[in-house]
């Protein structure tokens, strides 16, 4: 008799197509292929700032929650790095000029909603963002650094200085998913929220394409 797959494997397998679709979105394809400008990249970093600010604010308020706290390592926090990147890309006065795109507004609202009402939902968004940053994000960092001549400033977002072994960290995170005390119904809800997070990400890339078109006309 075949044993059921562990939860982390279920999440990975169920979200594989959505993950691949998000990575292949036109905006990111252009950026990775050298068809995107530095302005395009800066526009992406701006939207990351709104998203991670909401995510890390929510994490800060849930660190006392026993079911969620094990996932919320401070070594993952990205907001200071994003802000340093924006200082480099846009200058120190950037806070007065940036605005969230429509998908970012909905994404942030959803993060805040689940943080207030459903801790497992926050873990779904946390998993989607940070394990992606620790995986494909490292490839993205290398490509962008080469294209735009960055050393550290500009791509600090992708550098996890407090995590010495990203592979081991990701394995530990997946083990936390496998040990979490969620019944099958709750696990299914979390998988669906992971898929929702990927949809937000793909729709954000669509917004960024539209924003780019508006900037160049």
Tab-separated table of C-alpha atoms in Angstrom:
chain	number	residue	atom	x	y	z
A	1	UNK	CA	0.000	0.000	0.000
A	2	UNK	CA	1.403	3.356	-1.011
A	3	UNK	CA	1.787	5.826	1.835
A	4	UNK	CA	0.185	9.246	1.310
A	5	UNK	CA	2.563	12.031	0.256
A	6	UNK	CA	3.809	14.341	2.974
A	7	UNK	CA	2.195	17.748	3.014
A	8	UNK	CA	5.194	19.707	1.716
A	9	UNK	CA	5.301	17.423	-1.335
A	10	UNK	CA	1.581	17.913	-1.887
A	11	UNK	CA	2.002	21.693	-1.792
A	12	UNK	CA	4.955	21.542	-4.191
A	13	UNK	CA	3.239	19.226	-6.645
A	14	UNK	CA	-0.122	20.998	-6.610
A	15	UNK	CA	1.479	24.406	-7.140
A	16	UNK	CA	4.048	23.379	-9.750
A	17	UNK	CA	2.013	24.509	-12.768
A	18	UNK	CA	1.058	27.810	-11.128
A	19	UNK	CA	4.678	28.412	-10.157
A	20	UNK	CA	5.894	27.731	-13.681
A	21	UNK	CA	3.202	29.971	-15.133
A	22	UNK	CA	4.158	32.819	-12.846
A	23	UNK	CA	7.858	32.484	-13.671
A	24	UNK	CA	7.012	32.480	-17.378
A	25	UNK	CA	4.910	35.642	-17.266
A	26	UNK	CA	5.819	38.103	-20.017
A	27	UNK	CA	7.203	40.787	-17.744
A	28	UNK	CA	9.677	38.466	-16.067
A	29	UNK	CA	10.552	36.728	-19.322
A	30	UNK	CA	11.488	40.102	-20.806
A	31	UNK	CA	13.445	41.118	-17.729
A	32	UNK	CA	15.415	37.882	-17.634
A	33	UNK	CA	16.113	38.004	-21.381
A	34	UNK	CA	17.541	41.516	-21.284
A	35	UNK	CA	14.511	43.121	-22.882
A	36	UNK	CA	13.524	44.951	-19.708
A	37	UNK	CA	14.936	48.280	-18.572
A	38	UNK	CA	16.298	49.379	-15.228
A	39	UNK	CA	13.057	51.322	-14.798
A	40	UNK	CA	11.123	48.076	-15.262
A	41	UNK	CA	13.173	46.401	-12.573
A	42	UNK	CA	12.731	49.352	-10.197
A	43	UNK	CA	8.962	49.184	-10.762
A	44	UNK	CA	9.016	45.529	-9.667
A	45	UNK	CA	11.028	46.337	-6.543
A	46	UNK	CA	8.516	49.047	-5.608
A	47	UNK	CA	5.678	46.518	-5.676
A	48	UNK	CA	7.760	44.091	-3.631
A	49	UNK	CA	8.103	46.762	-0.980
A	50	UNK	CA	4.340	47.015	-0.488
A	51	UNK	CA	3.903	43.239	-0.456
A	52	UNK	CA	6.731	42.404	1.923
A	53	UNK	CA	5.916	45.300	4.216
A	54	UNK	CA	2.428	43.828	4.664
A	55	UNK	CA	3.755	40.278	5.003
A	56	UNK	CA	6.386	41.139	7.587
A	57	UNK	CA	4.060	43.391	9.537
A	58	UNK	CA	1.626	40.471	9.722
A	59	UNK	CA	4.414	38.097	10.724
A	60	UNK	CA	5.473	40.442	13.499
A	61	UNK	CA	1.967	40.374	14.941
A	62	UNK	CA	1.727	36.572	14.778
A	63	UNK	CA	5.082	35.574	16.243
A	64	UNK	CA	3.319	34.592	19.469
A	65	UNK	CA	0.975	32.226	17.626
A	66	UNK	CA	2.231	28.711	18.349
A	67	UNK	CA	1.087	27.283	15.008
A	68	UNK	CA	2.717	30.016	12.923
A	69	UNK	CA	5.754	31.142	14.903
A	70	UNK	CA	8.101	28.303	13.812
A	71	UNK	CA	7.892	29.511	10.203
A	72	UNK	CA	8.605	33.173	10.942
A	73	UNK	CA	12.383	33.309	11.037
A	74	UNK	CA	13.707	36.855	11.198
A	75	UNK	CA	16.487	35.721	8.856
A	76	UNK	CA	13.914	35.839	6.059
A	77	UNK	CA	12.893	39.474	6.552
A	78	UNK	CA	13.284	41.412	3.301
A	79	UNK	CA	11.952	44.924	3.947
A	80	UNK	CA	15.280	46.509	5.016
A	81	UNK	CA	16.965	45.014	1.942
A	82	UNK	CA	14.200	46.195	-0.385
A	83	UNK	CA	14.434	49.690	1.068
A	84	UNK	CA	18.194	49.711	0.533
A	85	UNK	CA	17.655	48.623	-3.077
A	86	UNK	CA	15.126	51.398	-3.629
A	87	UNK	CA	17.505	53.964	-2.126
A	88	UNK	CA	20.026	52.817	-4.732
A	89	UNK	CA	17.571	52.635	-7.636
A	90	UNK	CA	15.387	55.672	-7.014
A	91	UNK	CA	17.215	57.864	-4.494
A	92	UNK	CA	16.403	58.488	-0.829
A	93	UNK	CA	13.112	60.325	-1.459
A	94	UNK	CA	11.352	57.383	-3.144
A	95	UNK	CA	8.718	56.890	-0.416
A	96	UNK	CA	6.927	60.040	-1.501
A	97	UNK	CA	6.493	58.922	-5.101
A	98	UNK	CA	5.675	55.194	-5.132
A	99	UNK	CA	2.175	53.756	-5.459
A	100	UNK	CA	0.881	50.171	-5.415
A	101	UNK	CA	-0.517	48.724	-8.625
A	102	UNK	CA	-4.096	47.335	-8.541
A	103	UNK	CA	-3.043	43.718	-8.026
A	104	UNK	CA	-0.644	44.772	-5.272
A	105	UNK	CA	-3.511	46.497	-3.469
A	106	UNK	CA	-5.589	43.314	-3.589
A	107	UNK	CA	-2.594	41.166	-2.658
A	108	UNK	CA	-1.810	43.285	0.404
A	109	UNK	CA	-5.456	43.296	1.451
A	110	UNK	CA	-5.520	39.505	1.280
A	111	UNK	CA	-2.356	39.145	3.336
A	112	UNK	CA	-3.825	41.395	6.010
A	113	UNK	CA	-7.147	39.564	5.929
A	114	UNK	CA	-5.659	36.107	6.483
A	115	UNK	CA	-3.256	37.411	9.123
A	116	UNK	CA	-6.225	38.734	11.078
A	117	UNK	CA	-8.527	35.750	10.649
A	118	UNK	CA	-6.628	32.642	9.539
A	119	UNK	CA	-2.992	32.024	10.562
A	120	UNK	CA	-2.636	29.059	8.192
A	121	UNK	CA	-3.424	31.386	5.314
A	122	UNK	CA	-0.532	33.607	6.271
A	123	UNK	CA	1.777	30.587	6.194
A	124	UNK	CA	0.588	29.914	2.625
A	125	UNK	CA	1.687	33.392	1.523
A	126	UNK	CA	4.868	33.204	3.596
A	127	UNK	CA	5.819	29.892	1.981
A	128	UNK	CA	5.066	31.115	-1.530
A	129	UNK	CA	7.163	34.245	-1.268
A	130	UNK	CA	10.187	33.227	0.780
A	131	UNK	CA	10.856	29.734	-0.522
A	132	UNK	CA	10.626	31.189	-4.005
A	133	UNK	CA	13.144	33.868	-3.051
A	134	UNK	CA	15.497	31.238	-1.681
A	135	UNK	CA	15.151	29.116	-4.825
A	136	UNK	CA	14.566	30.781	-8.195
A	137	UNK	CA	15.276	34.178	-6.681
A	138	UNK	CA	18.963	33.314	-6.528
A	139	UNK	CA	19.053	32.728	-10.278
A	140	UNK	CA	17.189	36.007	-10.816
A	141	UNK	CA	19.765	37.833	-8.682
A	142	UNK	CA	22.656	36.591	-10.786
A	143	UNK	CA	20.947	37.535	-14.054
A	144	UNK	CA	19.989	41.019	-12.872
A	145	UNK	CA	23.390	41.709	-11.361
A	146	UNK	CA	25.022	40.886	-14.670
A	147	UNK	CA	22.536	42.839	-16.783
A	148	UNK	CA	22.530	46.020	-14.724
A	149	UNK	CA	26.029	45.941	-13.279
A	150	UNK	CA	24.964	45.470	-9.668
A	151	UNK	CA	27.421	44.273	-7.052
A	152	UNK	CA	25.291	44.246	-3.910
A	153	UNK	CA	23.267	47.461	-4.058
A	154	UNK	CA	20.238	46.911	-6.252
A	155	UNK	CA	19.860	43.186	-5.551
A	156	UNK	CA	20.142	43.057	-1.771
A	157	UNK	CA	16.572	41.739	-1.711
A	158	UNK	CA	17.827	38.407	-3.027
A	159	UNK	CA	20.751	38.080	-0.593
A	160	UNK	CA	19.949	36.239	2.638
A	161	UNK	CA	23.012	37.139	4.663
A	162	UNK	CA	21.825	35.310	7.787
A	163	UNK	CA	21.149	32.006	6.023
A	164	UNK	CA	24.394	30.158	5.388
A	165	UNK	CA	22.870	27.095	3.712
A	166	UNK	CA	19.710	27.875	1.744
A	167	UNK	CA	19.146	24.226	0.824
A	168	UNK	CA	19.153	23.150	4.461
A	169	UNK	CA	16.929	26.063	5.422
A	170	UNK	CA	14.343	25.119	2.783
A	171	UNK	CA	14.420	21.495	3.892
A	172	UNK	CA	13.818	22.607	7.468
A	173	UNK	CA	10.910	24.796	6.378
A	174	UNK	CA	9.308	21.894	4.514
A	175	UNK	CA	9.723	19.709	7.587
A	176	UNK	CA	7.802	22.343	9.551
A	177	UNK	CA	4.988	22.079	7.008
A	178	UNK	CA	4.974	18.305	7.415
A	179	UNK	CA	4.830	18.519	11.225
A	180	UNK	CA	2.221	21.285	11.445
A	181	UNK	CA	-0.969	20.122	13.221
A	182	UNK	CA	-3.323	20.714	10.295
A	183	UNK	CA	-6.045	18.244	9.416
A	184	UNK	CA	-6.721	17.343	5.744
A	185	UNK	CA	-9.362	20.046	5.380
A	186	UNK	CA	-7.010	22.738	6.646
A	187	UNK	CA	-4.199	21.457	4.459
A	188	UNK	CA	-6.457	21.734	1.420
A	189	UNK	CA	-7.353	25.318	2.343
A	190	UNK	CA	-3.643	26.163	2.619
A	191	UNK	CA	-2.877	24.622	-0.777
A	192	UNK	CA	-5.665	26.687	-2.320
A	193	UNK	CA	-4.228	29.817	-0.717
A	194	UNK	CA	-0.788	29.029	-2.125
A	195	UNK	CA	-2.418	28.853	-5.559
A	196	UNK	CA	-4.124	32.182	-4.881
A	197	UNK	CA	-0.754	33.709	-4.003
A	198	UNK	CA	0.700	32.519	-7.306
A	199	UNK	CA	-2.263	34.036	-9.153
A	200	UNK	CA	-1.593	37.353	-7.455
A	201	UNK	CA	2.005	37.132	-8.560
A	202	UNK	CA	1.093	36.400	-12.189
A	203	UNK	CA	-1.508	39.173	-12.248
A	204	UNK	CA	1.040	41.580	-10.818
A	205	UNK	CA	3.331	40.857	-13.755
A	206	UNK	CA	0.409	41.696	-16.059
A	207	UNK	CA	-0.005	45.003	-14.204
A	208	UNK	CA	3.693	45.712	-14.583
A	209	UNK	CA	3.474	45.107	-18.339
A	210	UNK	CA	0.596	47.565	-18.551
A	211	UNK	CA	2.496	50.044	-16.406
A	212	UNK	CA	5.523	49.736	-18.677
A	213	UNK	CA	3.369	50.392	-21.732
A	214	UNK	CA	1.947	53.503	-20.079
A	215	UNK	CA	5.424	54.768	-19.206
A	216	UNK	CA	6.823	54.456	-22.715
A	217	UNK	CA	3.890	56.002	-24.607
